[in-house]
Amino acid sequence: MGKNTLVRIAALVCMASLLVGCSLVRVNPEKNRQLVIATVNGEDVQKGDFLDQYEQAKYYSGVTDDVEDDPQYKEFIDQIKESILDELIINKIVEQKARDAGYTVTEEDLVTAREDTIAEWADYLKSVDESQGLEVLTQEEYEQKAVESLQEVAEERYTTVEEVIREQAVAEQSPAFQDDTLADQTATAADVESYYQENLANQQADTSTISAAEVVLYETEGVKARYIRLKLDAEQQAEYDGLAADNEAAAASYLEEQLYDRAVELKDEAAGSDWDAMSEKYEEDTEIFMSTSSFEMRRGGTWDDAIIDPLMELTPGDVSEPMQNNGAYFIFLVDEQLSETVYTLEEKQEEIQTLLDQQKKDEKWAELTEQWKEESTIKTYKGRLK
């Protein structure tokens, strides 16, 4: 899948959100959308572009109208607006740089962009129907729906379908320009080896860092297992929480009193039953959860070693004794024992190279865009962002 296709799909997903009720783009008077909120080297940035991004930012940040109007959140809201305006200015500068470098949109490009957008949007609408178990229409019907959707988006923006397609096609030139500009930004073999040695040592010295590592170079021993979690009912949970706040030992005793015998019954049942069949049996039980897929549990990870250590003594197929963890009882089915692993540089070289290349490209792009911004003539009208 090409980068242009990914750009279009990202835009189409935003359209999808609009159509299913998320309303990421609010209807604003046409005059308001056409207000100029900045000029960049003599070219306008319009408020409509800001509003589209601002509504999306509010949606994904959980900012409601009440929060937006609350004075205590004014600084946070202003930061969102400043960030979006700065991004729009940078995008305009990059668009100009790309155009100057010959990355332009031809009439043929516009025809292709329209065809591709309709086809991809039709495929998206079809996938939504399939995922929801709805009747699947013909390709022609989905394409007609796609055209109608594009028209709806254009009306929301007080523009035409052709202009929506043109803006999208122009936007697709910037990633191509960026890729070509940064093509020579790559990490050296020495960079890769240095990263490997330093991060391997860090992960071995502090295993708690492994779960957040960009490239995992070391893994501790552990198991692959499935589990049954037996929890308290709502009334019992309230009692347990009250005890746990003051006396952990008392809370543990209460949990044992309430659940241990039932946990033992579940352990015995699991030892003599098909796991999937047992999982199906209890899928409606609100106090019992059974994981259906095996997952890794390694020492020094998210599970306490006190849980993992006894599992290390079992063989694949064994069911553990019930164990307390986070206010519930767990019974584990061990599927596999996992040994300690130290990955070699050769095994991780490509992954590290990709990571470091991208870091260098990101650093260089930030440097270039800041330089271009300083060289540009920019005037902003922040009072119009209200």
Coordinates of C-alpha atoms in Angstrom, one line a residue:
M1 CA 0.0 0.0 0.0
G2 CA 1.5 3.3 -1.1
K3 CA 1.8 6.4 1.2
N4 CA -0.7 8.3 -0.9
T5 CA -3.3 5.6 -0.3
L6 CA -2.6 5.8 3.5
V7 CA -3.1 9.5 3.4
R8 CA -6.5 9.1 1.6
I9 CA -7.6 6.4 4.0
A10 CA -6.8 8.5 7.0
A11 CA -8.9 11.3 5.6
L12 CA -11.7 8.9 4.8
V13 CA -11.7 7.6 8.3
C14 CA -12.4 11.1 9.5
M15 CA -15.3 11.3 7.0
A16 CA -16.5 8.0 8.4
S17 CA -16.6 9.4 11.9
L18 CA -18.6 12.3 10.7
L19 CA -21.1 10.0 9.0
V20 CA -21.6 7.7 12.0
G21 CA -22.4 10.5 14.4
C22 CA -19.1 11.6 15.8
S23 CA -19.4 14.9 14.0
L24 CA -15.8 15.8 13.9
V25 CA -16.5 18.8 11.6
R26 CA -19.1 21.2 12.9
V27 CA -21.2 23.2 10.5
N28 CA -20.0 26.8 10.6
P29 CA -21.2 29.8 8.5
E30 CA -19.4 30.0 5.2
K31 CA -18.0 33.4 6.0
N32 CA -16.5 32.2 9.3
R33 CA -14.8 29.3 7.6
Q34 CA -13.3 31.7 5.0
L35 CA -11.7 34.0 7.5
V36 CA -8.0 34.3 7.1
I37 CA -6.2 33.3 10.4
A38 CA -2.7 33.5 9.0
T39 CA -0.7 34.5 5.9
V40 CA 2.4 32.6 5.0
N41 CA 4.6 34.1 2.4
G42 CA 1.6 35.8 0.9
E43 CA -0.7 32.8 1.0
D44 CA -3.7 32.5 3.2
V45 CA -4.5 29.9 5.9
Q46 CA -8.3 29.9 6.3
K47 CA -10.2 29.3 9.5
G48 CA -12.1 26.4 8.0
D49 CA -9.0 24.3 8.1
F50 CA -8.4 25.3 11.7
L51 CA -12.0 24.4 12.7
D52 CA -11.8 21.0 11.1
Q53 CA -8.7 20.1 13.0
Y54 CA -9.8 21.8 16.2
E55 CA -13.1 19.8 16.4
Q56 CA -11.1 16.6 15.9
A57 CA -8.6 17.6 18.6
K58 CA -11.5 18.3 21.0
Y59 CA -13.1 15.0 20.2
Y60 CA -10.0 12.9 20.7
S61 CA -9.0 14.9 23.9
G62 CA -12.5 14.5 25.4
V63 CA -13.1 18.2 25.4
T64 CA -16.8 18.9 25.6
D65 CA -18.5 22.3 25.0
D66 CA -18.8 22.7 28.8
V67 CA -15.1 22.1 29.3
E68 CA -14.3 24.5 26.5
D69 CA -16.3 27.2 28.2
D70 CA -14.8 26.5 31.7
P71 CA -12.3 29.2 32.6
Q72 CA -10.1 26.8 34.4
Y73 CA -9.3 25.0 31.1
K74 CA -8.6 28.1 29.1
E75 CA -4.9 27.7 29.1
F76 CA -5.2 24.0 27.9
I77 CA -7.7 25.1 25.2
D78 CA -5.4 27.9 24.1
Q79 CA -2.5 25.4 23.9
I80 CA -4.5 23.2 21.6
K81 CA -5.4 26.2 19.3
E82 CA -1.8 27.4 19.2
S83 CA -0.6 23.9 18.3
I84 CA -3.1 23.6 15.5
L85 CA -2.3 27.0 14.1
D86 CA 1.4 26.3 14.2
E87 CA 0.8 23.0 12.4
L88 CA -1.2 24.6 9.7
I89 CA 1.5 27.2 9.2
I90 CA 4.2 24.5 8.9
N91 CA 1.9 22.6 6.5
K92 CA 1.5 25.7 4.3
I93 CA 5.3 26.2 4.3
V94 CA 6.0 22.6 3.3
E95 CA 3.3 22.8 0.6
Q96 CA 5.1 25.8 -0.8
K97 CA 8.5 24.2 -0.6
A98 CA 7.1 21.0 -2.3
R99 CA 5.5 23.1 -5.1
D100 CA 8.8 25.0 -5.7
A101 CA 10.6 21.7 -5.9
G102 CA 8.3 20.5 -8.7
Y103 CA 5.8 18.5 -6.6
T104 CA 2.7 19.7 -8.3
V105 CA -0.8 18.3 -9.1
T106 CA -1.8 17.8 -12.7
E107 CA -5.3 17.4 -14.1
E108 CA -4.5 13.7 -14.6
D109 CA -3.5 13.5 -10.9
L110 CA -6.9 15.0 -10.0
V111 CA -8.8 12.4 -12.1
T112 CA -6.8 9.6 -10.5
A113 CA -7.3 11.0 -7.0
R114 CA -11.0 11.2 -7.5
E115 CA -11.2 7.6 -8.8
D116 CA -9.0 6.3 -6.0
T117 CA -10.9 8.2 -3.3
I118 CA -14.3 6.9 -4.4
A119 CA -13.0 3.3 -4.7
E120 CA -11.3 3.4 -1.3
W121 CA -14.2 5.1 0.4
A122 CA -16.5 2.5 -1.2
D123 CA -14.3 -0.3 0.2
Y124 CA -14.4 1.3 3.6
L125 CA -18.2 1.5 3.6
K126 CA -18.4 -2.1 2.6
S127 CA -16.0 -3.2 5.4
V128 CA -18.2 -1.3 7.9
D129 CA -21.3 -3.2 6.7
E130 CA -19.5 -6.5 6.8
S131 CA -18.2 -5.9 10.3
Q132 CA -21.7 -5.1 11.5
G133 CA -23.3 -8.1 9.8
L134 CA -25.4 -6.0 7.4
E135 CA -26.4 -6.8 3.9
V136 CA -23.5 -6.3 1.5
L137 CA -24.4 -4.1 -1.5
T138 CA -22.9 -4.1 -5.0
Q139 CA -19.7 -2.3 -5.7
E140 CA -21.7 0.3 -7.8
E141 CA -24.0 1.0 -4.9
Y142 CA -21.1 1.5 -2.5
E143 CA -19.4 3.8 -5.0
Q144 CA -22.6 5.8 -5.3
K145 CA -22.7 6.1 -1.5
A146 CA -19.1 7.2 -1.6
V147 CA -20.0 10.0 -4.0
E148 CA -22.9 11.1 -1.7
S149 CA -20.6 11.0 1.3
L150 CA -18.0 13.2 -0.5
Q151 CA -20.8 15.6 -1.4
E152 CA -21.9 15.7 2.2
V153 CA -18.3 16.5 3.4
A154 CA -18.0 19.2 0.7
E155 CA -21.2 20.8 1.9
E156 CA -20.0 20.7 5.5
R157 CA -17.0 22.7 4.4
Y158 CA -18.9 25.1 2.1
T159 CA -17.0 23.9 -0.9
T160 CA -17.2 21.5 -3.8
V161 CA -16.3 17.8 -4.2
E162 CA -13.7 18.9 -6.7
E163 CA -12.1 21.2 -4.2
V164 CA -12.0 18.5 -1.5
I165 CA -10.2 16.2 -4.0
R166 CA -7.8 18.9 -5.0
E167 CA -6.9 19.8 -1.4
Q168 CA -6.3 16.1 -0.7
A169 CA -4.2 15.6 -3.8
V170 CA -2.1 18.7 -3.0
A171 CA -1.6 17.4 0.6
E172 CA -0.3 14.1 -0.8
Q173 CA 2.6 15.9 -2.4
S174 CA 4.1 16.9 0.9
P175 CA 4.9 13.3 2.2
A176 CA 6.6 12.5 -1.1
F177 CA 8.6 15.7 -0.9
Q178 CA 9.5 15.0 2.7
D179 CA 10.6 11.4 1.9
D180 CA 12.9 12.6 -1.0
T181 CA 14.3 15.5 1.1
L182 CA 15.2 13.1 3.9
A183 CA 16.4 10.2 1.8
D184 CA 20.0 10.6 2.9
Q185 CA 19.3 10.6 6.6
T186 CA 20.3 7.2 7.7
A187 CA 22.1 5.8 10.8
T188 CA 25.6 4.4 10.5
A189 CA 26.6 0.8 11.4
A190 CA 28.4 2.3 14.4
D191 CA 25.2 4.0 15.5
V192 CA 23.3 0.7 15.3
E193 CA 26.0 -1.2 17.3
S194 CA 26.2 1.6 19.9
Y195 CA 22.4 1.5 20.4
Y196 CA 22.4 -2.3 20.7
Q197 CA 25.2 -2.4 23.3
E198 CA 23.8 0.4 25.4
N199 CA 20.2 -0.7 25.5
L200 CA 21.0 -4.3 26.0
A201 CA 23.0 -3.4 29.1
N202 CA 20.2 -1.2 30.3
Q203 CA 17.5 -3.9 29.8
Q204 CA 19.6 -6.5 31.6
A205 CA 20.3 -4.2 34.5
D206 CA 16.7 -3.1 34.9
T207 CA 14.1 -5.5 33.5
S208 CA 11.3 -3.1 34.3
T209 CA 12.4 -1.1 31.3
I210 CA 11.8 -3.9 28.8
S211 CA 8.0 -3.5 28.5
A212 CA 8.5 0.1 27.3
A213 CA 11.6 -0.6 25.2
E214 CA 11.5 0.6 21.5
V215 CA 13.5 -2.5 20.6
V216 CA 13.4 -5.5 22.9
L217 CA 16.9 -6.9 23.2
Y218 CA 16.6 -9.1 26.3
E219 CA 13.8 -11.2 27.7
T220 CA 13.7 -12.8 31.1
E221 CA 12.5 -16.4 31.7
G222 CA 8.8 -17.0 32.2
V223 CA 5.8 -18.9 30.9
K224 CA 3.1 -18.7 28.3
A225 CA -0.2 -19.3 30.0
R226 CA -3.9 -18.8 30.1
Y227 CA -5.9 -17.9 33.2
I228 CA -9.2 -18.0 35.0
R229 CA -10.0 -14.9 37.1
L230 CA -12.6 -15.2 39.8
K231 CA -13.7 -11.9 41.3
L232 CA -16.0 -10.8 44.1
D233 CA -19.6 -9.6 43.5
A234 CA -20.3 -5.9 43.9
E235 CA -21.3 -6.1 47.6
Q236 CA -18.3 -8.2 48.5
Q237 CA -16.0 -5.9 46.5
A238 CA -17.1 -2.9 48.5
E239 CA -16.3 -4.8 51.7
Y240 CA -12.9 -5.9 50.4
D241 CA -12.0 -2.4 49.3
G242 CA -12.8 -1.0 52.7
L243 CA -10.6 -3.6 54.4
A244 CA -7.8 -3.1 51.8
A245 CA -7.6 0.6 52.5
D246 CA -6.7 0.0 56.2
N247 CA -5.4 -3.6 56.5
E248 CA -4.1 -5.6 53.5
A249 CA -3.8 -8.8 55.6
A250 CA -7.4 -8.6 56.7
A251 CA -8.5 -8.0 53.0
A252 CA -6.5 -11.0 51.9
S253 CA -8.2 -13.2 54.6
Y254 CA -11.6 -11.9 53.6
L255 CA -10.9 -12.7 49.9
E256 CA -9.8 -16.2 50.9
E257 CA -12.9 -16.7 53.0
Q258 CA -15.2 -15.6 50.1
L259 CA -13.5 -17.1 47.1
Y260 CA -10.9 -19.8 47.8
D261 CA -13.2 -22.8 47.9
R262 CA -14.8 -21.8 44.6
A263 CA -11.4 -21.2 43.1
V264 CA -10.3 -24.7 44.0
E265 CA -13.5 -26.1 42.3
L266 CA -12.6 -24.1 39.2
K267 CA -9.0 -25.3 39.3
D268 CA -10.1 -29.0 39.5
E269 CA -12.7 -28.4 36.7
A270 CA -10.0 -26.8 34.5
A271 CA -7.6 -29.8 35.1
G272 CA -10.2 -32.2 33.8
S273 CA -11.9 -30.2 31.1
D274 CA -11.4 -28.8 27.6
W275 CA -10.4 -25.1 28.2
D276 CA -12.4 -23.7 25.3
A277 CA -15.5 -25.6 26.3
M278 CA -15.1 -24.5 29.9
S279 CA -14.7 -20.9 28.7
E280 CA -17.9 -21.1 26.7
K281 CA -19.7 -22.5 29.8
Y282 CA -18.8 -19.5 31.9
E283 CA -18.9 -16.7 29.3
E284 CA -22.2 -15.3 30.8
D285 CA -20.9 -15.5 34.4
T286 CA -20.0 -11.9 35.5
E287 CA -17.6 -13.1 38.2
I288 CA -15.6 -15.5 36.1
F289 CA -13.3 -14.6 33.2
M290 CA -11.3 -17.1 31.2
S291 CA -8.6 -15.9 28.7
T292 CA -8.9 -17.8 25.5
S293 CA -5.4 -17.1 24.1
S294 CA -2.0 -17.8 25.7
F295 CA 0.1 -14.8 26.6
E296 CA 3.7 -14.3 27.9
M297 CA 4.4 -13.7 31.6
R298 CA 8.1 -13.0 32.2
R299 CA 10.0 -12.2 35.4
G300 CA 10.4 -8.5 35.9
G301 CA 7.4 -7.7 33.8
T302 CA 3.9 -6.6 34.5
W303 CA 3.1 -9.7 36.6
D304 CA 4.7 -10.0 40.0
D305 CA 7.5 -12.6 40.3
A306 CA 5.5 -14.1 43.2
I307 CA 2.9 -15.2 40.6
I308 CA 5.4 -16.3 38.0
D309 CA 7.8 -18.2 40.2
P310 CA 5.4 -21.1 41.1
L311 CA 4.3 -21.3 37.4
M312 CA 8.0 -21.8 36.5
E313 CA 7.8 -25.1 38.5
L314 CA 5.0 -26.5 36.4
T315 CA 5.1 -28.3 33.1
P316 CA 3.1 -27.5 30.0
G317 CA -0.5 -28.6 30.5
D318 CA -0.4 -28.2 34.3
V319 CA -3.0 -26.1 36.1
S320 CA -1.7 -23.9 39.0
E321 CA -3.1 -23.7 42.5
P322 CA -5.4 -20.7 43.0
M323 CA -3.4 -17.5 43.7
Q324 CA -4.5 -14.1 44.9
N325 CA -3.7 -11.1 42.7
N326 CA -5.2 -7.6 42.6
G327 CA -8.3 -8.5 44.7
A328 CA -9.2 -11.6 42.8
Y329 CA -8.2 -15.3 42.5
F330 CA -6.3 -16.5 39.5
I331 CA -5.8 -20.1 38.2
F332 CA -3.3 -20.5 35.4
L333 CA -3.0 -23.1 32.7
V334 CA 0.7 -23.3 31.6
D335 CA 1.2 -23.7 27.9
E336 CA 4.9 -23.2 27.5
Q337 CA 8.0 -22.5 29.6
L338 CA 10.0 -19.6 28.2
S339 CA 13.8 -19.4 28.6
E340 CA 15.9 -16.3 29.1
T341 CA 16.7 -14.7 25.7
V342 CA 19.5 -12.4 24.6
Y343 CA 18.9 -11.2 21.1
T344 CA 22.0 -10.8 18.9
L345 CA 22.9 -7.7 17.0
E346 CA 22.3 -9.6 13.8
E347 CA 18.8 -10.5 14.9
K348 CA 17.8 -7.0 15.8
Q349 CA 19.9 -5.0 13.3
E350 CA 17.1 -4.3 10.8
E351 CA 14.7 -3.2 13.6
I352 CA 17.3 -0.9 15.2
Q353 CA 18.3 0.5 11.8
T354 CA 14.7 1.4 11.0
L355 CA 14.2 3.0 14.4
L356 CA 17.4 5.1 14.2
D357 CA 16.8 6.1 10.6
Q358 CA 13.4 7.4 11.5
Q359 CA 14.8 9.3 14.5
K360 CA 17.4 11.0 12.3
K361 CA 14.8 11.9 9.7
D362 CA 12.5 13.3 12.4
E363 CA 15.3 15.4 13.8
K364 CA 16.3 16.7 10.4
W365 CA 12.8 17.5 9.4
A366 CA 12.2 19.4 12.6
E367 CA 15.4 21.3 11.9
L368 CA 14.4 22.1 8.3
T369 CA 10.8 23.2 9.1
E370 CA 12.0 25.4 11.9
Q371 CA 14.6 27.0 9.5
W372 CA 11.9 27.5 6.8
K373 CA 9.6 29.0 9.3
E374 CA 12.2 31.5 10.4
E375 CA 12.9 32.4 6.8
S376 CA 9.2 32.9 6.0
T377 CA 7.0 36.0 6.3
I378 CA 4.2 35.0 8.6
K379 CA 1.4 37.0 10.1
T380 CA -1.2 35.5 12.4
Y381 CA -4.7 36.7 13.4
K382 CA -5.2 34.7 16.7
G383 CA -8.2 36.8 17.7
R384 CA -10.1 35.1 14.8
L385 CA -9.6 31.6 16.4
K386 CA -12.4 32.2 18.9

